PDB file of N, CA and C in Angstrom:
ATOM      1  N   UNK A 895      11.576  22.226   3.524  1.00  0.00           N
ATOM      2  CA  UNK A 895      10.319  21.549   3.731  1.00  0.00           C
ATOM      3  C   UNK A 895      10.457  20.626   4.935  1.00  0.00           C
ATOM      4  N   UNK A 896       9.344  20.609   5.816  1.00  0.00           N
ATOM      5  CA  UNK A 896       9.691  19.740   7.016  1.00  0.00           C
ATOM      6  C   UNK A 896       9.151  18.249   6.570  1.00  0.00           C
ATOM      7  N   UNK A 897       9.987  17.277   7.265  1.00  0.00           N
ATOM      8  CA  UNK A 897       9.512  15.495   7.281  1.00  0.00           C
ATOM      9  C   UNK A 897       8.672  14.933   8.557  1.00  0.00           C
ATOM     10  N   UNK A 898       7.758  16.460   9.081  1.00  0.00           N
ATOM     11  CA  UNK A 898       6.893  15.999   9.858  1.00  0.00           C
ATOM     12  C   UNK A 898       5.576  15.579   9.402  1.00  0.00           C
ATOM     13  N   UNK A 899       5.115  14.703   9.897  1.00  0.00           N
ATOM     14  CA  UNK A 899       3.402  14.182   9.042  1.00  0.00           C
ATOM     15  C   UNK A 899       2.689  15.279   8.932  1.00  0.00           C
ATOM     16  N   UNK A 900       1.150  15.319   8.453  1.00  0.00           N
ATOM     17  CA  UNK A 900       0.533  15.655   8.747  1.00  0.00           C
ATOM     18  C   UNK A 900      -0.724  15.282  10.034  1.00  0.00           C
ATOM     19  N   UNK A 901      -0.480  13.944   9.865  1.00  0.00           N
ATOM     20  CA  UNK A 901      -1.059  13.046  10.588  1.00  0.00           C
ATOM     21  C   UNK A 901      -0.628  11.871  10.688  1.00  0.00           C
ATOM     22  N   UNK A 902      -0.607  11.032  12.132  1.00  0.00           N
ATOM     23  CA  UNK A 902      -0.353   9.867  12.367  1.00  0.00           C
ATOM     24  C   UNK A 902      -0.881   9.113  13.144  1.00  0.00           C
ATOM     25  N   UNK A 903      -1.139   8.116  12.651  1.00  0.00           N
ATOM     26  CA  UNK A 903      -2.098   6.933  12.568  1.00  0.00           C
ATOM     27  C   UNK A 903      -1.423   5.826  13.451  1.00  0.00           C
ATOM     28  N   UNK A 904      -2.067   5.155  14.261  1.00  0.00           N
ATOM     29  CA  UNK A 904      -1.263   3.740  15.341  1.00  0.00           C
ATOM     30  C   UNK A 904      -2.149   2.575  15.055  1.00  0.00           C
ATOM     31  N   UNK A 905      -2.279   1.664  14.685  1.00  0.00           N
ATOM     32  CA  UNK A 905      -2.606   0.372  14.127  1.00  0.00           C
ATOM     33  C   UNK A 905      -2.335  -1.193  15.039  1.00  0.00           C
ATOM     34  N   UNK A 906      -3.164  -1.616  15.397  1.00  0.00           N
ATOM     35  CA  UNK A 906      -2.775  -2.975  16.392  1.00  0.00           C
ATOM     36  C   UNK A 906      -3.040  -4.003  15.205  1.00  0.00           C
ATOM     37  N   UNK A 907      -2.303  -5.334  15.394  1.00  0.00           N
ATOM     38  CA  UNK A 907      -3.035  -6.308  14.764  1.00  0.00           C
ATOM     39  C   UNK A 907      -4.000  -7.357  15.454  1.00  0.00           C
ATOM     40  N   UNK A 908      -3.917  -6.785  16.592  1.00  0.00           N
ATOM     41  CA  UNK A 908      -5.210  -7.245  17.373  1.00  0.00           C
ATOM     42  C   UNK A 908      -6.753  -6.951  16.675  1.00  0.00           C
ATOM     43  N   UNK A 909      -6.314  -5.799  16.374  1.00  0.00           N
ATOM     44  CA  UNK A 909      -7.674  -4.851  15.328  1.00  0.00           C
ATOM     45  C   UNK A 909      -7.651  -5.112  13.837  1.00  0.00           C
ATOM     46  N   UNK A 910      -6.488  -5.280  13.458  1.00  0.00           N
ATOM     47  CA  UNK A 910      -6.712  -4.712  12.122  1.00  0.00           C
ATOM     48  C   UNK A 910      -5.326  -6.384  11.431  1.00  0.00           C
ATOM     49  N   UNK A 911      -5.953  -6.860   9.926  1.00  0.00           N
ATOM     50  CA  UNK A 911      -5.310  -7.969   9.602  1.00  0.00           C
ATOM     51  C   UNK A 911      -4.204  -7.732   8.820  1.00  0.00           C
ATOM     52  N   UNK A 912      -4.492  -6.649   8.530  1.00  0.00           N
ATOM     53  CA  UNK A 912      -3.471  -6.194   7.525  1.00  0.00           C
ATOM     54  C   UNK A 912      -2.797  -4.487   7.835  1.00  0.00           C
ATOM     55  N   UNK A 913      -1.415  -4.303   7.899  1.00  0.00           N
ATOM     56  CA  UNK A 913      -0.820  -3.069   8.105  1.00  0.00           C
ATOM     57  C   UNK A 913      -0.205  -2.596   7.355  1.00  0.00           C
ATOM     58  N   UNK A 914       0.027  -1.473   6.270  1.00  0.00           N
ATOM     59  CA  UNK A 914       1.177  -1.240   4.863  1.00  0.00           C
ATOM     60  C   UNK A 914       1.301   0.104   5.273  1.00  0.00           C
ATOM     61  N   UNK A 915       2.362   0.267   5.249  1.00  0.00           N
ATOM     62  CA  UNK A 915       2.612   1.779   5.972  1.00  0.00           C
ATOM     63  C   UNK A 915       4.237   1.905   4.450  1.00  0.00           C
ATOM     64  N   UNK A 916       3.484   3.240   3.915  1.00  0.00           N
ATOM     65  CA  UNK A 916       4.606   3.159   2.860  1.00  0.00           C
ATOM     66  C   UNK A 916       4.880   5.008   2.497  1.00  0.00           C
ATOM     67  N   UNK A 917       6.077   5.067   3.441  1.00  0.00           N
ATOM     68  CA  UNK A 917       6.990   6.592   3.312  1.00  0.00           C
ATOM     69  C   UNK A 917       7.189   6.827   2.574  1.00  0.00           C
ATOM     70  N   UNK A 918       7.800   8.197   2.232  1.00  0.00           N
ATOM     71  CA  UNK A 918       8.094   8.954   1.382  1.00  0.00           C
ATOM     72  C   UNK A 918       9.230   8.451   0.704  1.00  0.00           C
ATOM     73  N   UNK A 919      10.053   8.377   1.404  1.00  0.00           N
ATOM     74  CA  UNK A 919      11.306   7.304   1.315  1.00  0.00           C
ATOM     75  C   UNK A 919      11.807   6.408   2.061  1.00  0.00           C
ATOM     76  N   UNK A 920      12.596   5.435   1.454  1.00  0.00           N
ATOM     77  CA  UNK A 920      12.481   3.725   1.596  1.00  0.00           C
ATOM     78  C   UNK A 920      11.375   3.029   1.746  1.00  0.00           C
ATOM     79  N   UNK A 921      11.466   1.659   1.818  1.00  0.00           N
ATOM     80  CA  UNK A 921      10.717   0.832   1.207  1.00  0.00           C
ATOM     81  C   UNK A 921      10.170   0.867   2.416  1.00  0.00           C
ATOM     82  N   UNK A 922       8.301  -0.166   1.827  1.00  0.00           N
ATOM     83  CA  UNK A 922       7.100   0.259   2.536  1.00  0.00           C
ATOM     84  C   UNK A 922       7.445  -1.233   3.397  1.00  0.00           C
ATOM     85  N   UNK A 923       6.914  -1.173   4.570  1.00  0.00           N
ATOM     86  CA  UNK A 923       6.682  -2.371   5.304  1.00  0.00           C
ATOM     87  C   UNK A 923       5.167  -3.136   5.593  1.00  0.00           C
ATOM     88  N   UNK A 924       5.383  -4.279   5.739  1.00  0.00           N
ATOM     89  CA  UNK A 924       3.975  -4.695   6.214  1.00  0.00           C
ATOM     90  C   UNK A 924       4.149  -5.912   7.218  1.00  0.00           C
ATOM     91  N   UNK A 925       3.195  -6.229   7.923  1.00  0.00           N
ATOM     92  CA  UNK A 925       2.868  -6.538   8.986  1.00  0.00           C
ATOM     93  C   UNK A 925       0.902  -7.219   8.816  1.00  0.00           C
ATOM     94  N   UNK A 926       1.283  -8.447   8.881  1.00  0.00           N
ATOM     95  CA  UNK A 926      -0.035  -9.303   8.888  1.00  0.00           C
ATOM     96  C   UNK A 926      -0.308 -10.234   9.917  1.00  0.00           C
ATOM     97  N   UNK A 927      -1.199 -10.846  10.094  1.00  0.00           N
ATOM     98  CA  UNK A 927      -1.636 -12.009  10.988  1.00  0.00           C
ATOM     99  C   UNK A 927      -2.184 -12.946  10.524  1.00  0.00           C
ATOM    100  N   UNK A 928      -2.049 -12.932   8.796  1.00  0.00           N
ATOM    101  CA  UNK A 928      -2.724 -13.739   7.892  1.00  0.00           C
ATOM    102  C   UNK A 928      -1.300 -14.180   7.245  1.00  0.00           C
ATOM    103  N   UNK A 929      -1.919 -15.709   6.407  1.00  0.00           N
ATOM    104  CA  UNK A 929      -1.072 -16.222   6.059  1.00  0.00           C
ATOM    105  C   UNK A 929      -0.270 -15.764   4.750  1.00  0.00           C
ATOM    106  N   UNK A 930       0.705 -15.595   5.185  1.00  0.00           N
ATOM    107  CA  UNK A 930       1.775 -15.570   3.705  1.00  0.00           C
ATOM    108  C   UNK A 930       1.197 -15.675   2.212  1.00  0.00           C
ATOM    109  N   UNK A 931       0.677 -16.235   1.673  1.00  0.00           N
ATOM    110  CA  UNK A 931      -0.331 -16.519   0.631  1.00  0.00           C
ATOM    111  C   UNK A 931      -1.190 -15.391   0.352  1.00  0.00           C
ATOM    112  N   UNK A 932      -2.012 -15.569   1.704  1.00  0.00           N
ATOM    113  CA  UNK A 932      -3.204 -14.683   1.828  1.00  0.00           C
ATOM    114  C   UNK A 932      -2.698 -13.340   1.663  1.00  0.00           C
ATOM    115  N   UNK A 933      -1.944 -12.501   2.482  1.00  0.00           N
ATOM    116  CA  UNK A 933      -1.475 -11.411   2.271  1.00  0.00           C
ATOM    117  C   UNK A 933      -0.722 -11.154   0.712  1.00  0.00           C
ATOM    118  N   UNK A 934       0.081 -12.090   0.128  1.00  0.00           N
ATOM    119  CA  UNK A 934       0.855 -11.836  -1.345  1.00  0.00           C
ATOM    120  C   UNK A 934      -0.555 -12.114  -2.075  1.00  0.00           C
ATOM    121  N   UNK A 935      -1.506 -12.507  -2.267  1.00  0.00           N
ATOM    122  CA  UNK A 935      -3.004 -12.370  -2.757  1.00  0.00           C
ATOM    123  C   UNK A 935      -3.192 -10.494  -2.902  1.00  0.00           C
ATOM    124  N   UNK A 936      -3.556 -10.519  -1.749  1.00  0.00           N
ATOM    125  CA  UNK A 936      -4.132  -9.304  -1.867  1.00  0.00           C
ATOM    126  C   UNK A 936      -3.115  -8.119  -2.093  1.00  0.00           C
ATOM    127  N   UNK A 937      -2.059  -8.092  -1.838  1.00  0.00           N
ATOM    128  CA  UNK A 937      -1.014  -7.414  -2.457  1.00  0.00           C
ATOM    129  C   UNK A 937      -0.993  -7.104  -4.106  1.00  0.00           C
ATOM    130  N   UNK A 938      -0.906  -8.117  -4.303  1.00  0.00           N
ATOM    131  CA  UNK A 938      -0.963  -8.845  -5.941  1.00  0.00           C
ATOM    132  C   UNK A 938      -2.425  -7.832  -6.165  1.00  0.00           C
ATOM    133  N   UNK A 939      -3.481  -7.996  -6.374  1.00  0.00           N
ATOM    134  CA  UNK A 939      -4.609  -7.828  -6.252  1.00  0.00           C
ATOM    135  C   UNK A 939      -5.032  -5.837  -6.359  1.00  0.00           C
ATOM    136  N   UNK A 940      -4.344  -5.599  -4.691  1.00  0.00           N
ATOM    137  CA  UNK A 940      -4.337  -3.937  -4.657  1.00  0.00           C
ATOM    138  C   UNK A 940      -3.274  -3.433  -6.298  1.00  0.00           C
ATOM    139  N   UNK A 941      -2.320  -4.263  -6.240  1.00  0.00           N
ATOM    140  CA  UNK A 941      -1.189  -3.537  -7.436  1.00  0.00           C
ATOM    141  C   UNK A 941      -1.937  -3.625  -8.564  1.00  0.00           C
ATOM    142  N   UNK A 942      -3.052  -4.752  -9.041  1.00  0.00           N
ATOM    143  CA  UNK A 942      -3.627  -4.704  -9.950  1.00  0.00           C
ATOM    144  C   UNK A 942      -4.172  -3.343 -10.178  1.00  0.00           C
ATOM    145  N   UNK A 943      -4.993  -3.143  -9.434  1.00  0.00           N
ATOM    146  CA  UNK A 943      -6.461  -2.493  -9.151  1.00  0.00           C
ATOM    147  C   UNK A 943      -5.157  -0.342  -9.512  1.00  0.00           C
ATOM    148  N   UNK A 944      -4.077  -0.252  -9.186  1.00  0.00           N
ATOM    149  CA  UNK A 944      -3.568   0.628  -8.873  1.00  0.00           C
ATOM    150  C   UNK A 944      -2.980   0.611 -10.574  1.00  0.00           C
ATOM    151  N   UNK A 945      -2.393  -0.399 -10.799  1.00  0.00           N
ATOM    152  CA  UNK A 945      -2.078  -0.328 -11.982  1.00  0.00           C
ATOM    153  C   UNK A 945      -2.877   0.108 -12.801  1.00  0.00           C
ATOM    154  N   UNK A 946      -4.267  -0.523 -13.038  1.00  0.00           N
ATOM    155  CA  UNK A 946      -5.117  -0.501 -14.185  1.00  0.00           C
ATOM    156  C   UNK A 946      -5.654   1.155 -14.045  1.00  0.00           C
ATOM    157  N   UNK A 947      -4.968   2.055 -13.162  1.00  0.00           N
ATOM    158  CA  UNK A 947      -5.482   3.457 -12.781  1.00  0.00           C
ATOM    159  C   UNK A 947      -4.746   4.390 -13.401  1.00  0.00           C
ATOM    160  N   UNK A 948      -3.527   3.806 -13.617  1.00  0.00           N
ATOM    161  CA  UNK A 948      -2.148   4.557 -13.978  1.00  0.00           C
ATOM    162  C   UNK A 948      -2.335   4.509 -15.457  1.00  0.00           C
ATOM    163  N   UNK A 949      -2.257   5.813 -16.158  1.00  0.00           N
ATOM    164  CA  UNK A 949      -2.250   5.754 -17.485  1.00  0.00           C
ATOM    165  C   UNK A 949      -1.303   5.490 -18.219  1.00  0.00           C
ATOM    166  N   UNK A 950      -0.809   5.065 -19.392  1.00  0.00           N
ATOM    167  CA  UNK A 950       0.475   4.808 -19.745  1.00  0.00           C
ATOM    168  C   UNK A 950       0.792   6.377 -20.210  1.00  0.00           C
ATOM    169  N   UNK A 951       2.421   6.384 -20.518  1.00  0.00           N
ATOM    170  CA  UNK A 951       3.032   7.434 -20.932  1.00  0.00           C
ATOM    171  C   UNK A 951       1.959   8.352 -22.402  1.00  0.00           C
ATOM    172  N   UNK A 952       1.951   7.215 -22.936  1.00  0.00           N
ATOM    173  CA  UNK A 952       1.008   7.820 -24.514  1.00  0.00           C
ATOM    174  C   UNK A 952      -0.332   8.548 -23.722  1.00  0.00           C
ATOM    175  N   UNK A 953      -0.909   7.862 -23.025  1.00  0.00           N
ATOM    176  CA  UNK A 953      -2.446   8.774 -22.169  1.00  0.00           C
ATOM    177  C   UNK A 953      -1.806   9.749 -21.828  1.00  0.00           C
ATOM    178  N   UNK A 954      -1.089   9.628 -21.438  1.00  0.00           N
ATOM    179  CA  UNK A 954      -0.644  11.193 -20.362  1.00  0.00           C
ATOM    180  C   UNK A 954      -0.152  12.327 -21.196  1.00  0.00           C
ATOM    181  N   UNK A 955       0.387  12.047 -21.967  1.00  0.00           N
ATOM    182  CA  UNK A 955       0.745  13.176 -22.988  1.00  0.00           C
ATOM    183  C   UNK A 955      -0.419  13.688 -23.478  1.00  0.00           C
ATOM    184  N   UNK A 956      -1.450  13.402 -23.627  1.00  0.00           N
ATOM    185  CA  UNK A 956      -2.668  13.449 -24.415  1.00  0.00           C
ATOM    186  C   UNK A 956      -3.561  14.738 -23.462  1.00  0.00           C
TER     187      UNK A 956
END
């Protein structure tokens, strides 16, 4: 299987406040222009929103 994208994407933070770029393997990086706080907010926040999507083991068997 090849580890070429399908597509790839280039991102300024001139443009954009927030950057999460997260591979296949190793850990995801990010890159903000907002404050420390602000970004672990919305971090916090997306994991919620991702979590509450994920069924537990018992749903999934079902």
């Amino acid at each position: 299987m090849s580890n070429v994208p399908d597509a790839v994407a280039v991102a300024s933070l001139e443009t954009h406040r927030l950057i999460l770029t997260v591979p296949n393997d190793g850990p995801a990086d990010v890159r903000s222009n907002l404050a420390p706080s602000s970004v672990a907010a919305i971090l916090r926040h997306l994991a919620e929103q991702l979590d509450a999507r994920t069924p537990t083991a018992k749903e999934a068997q079902q």
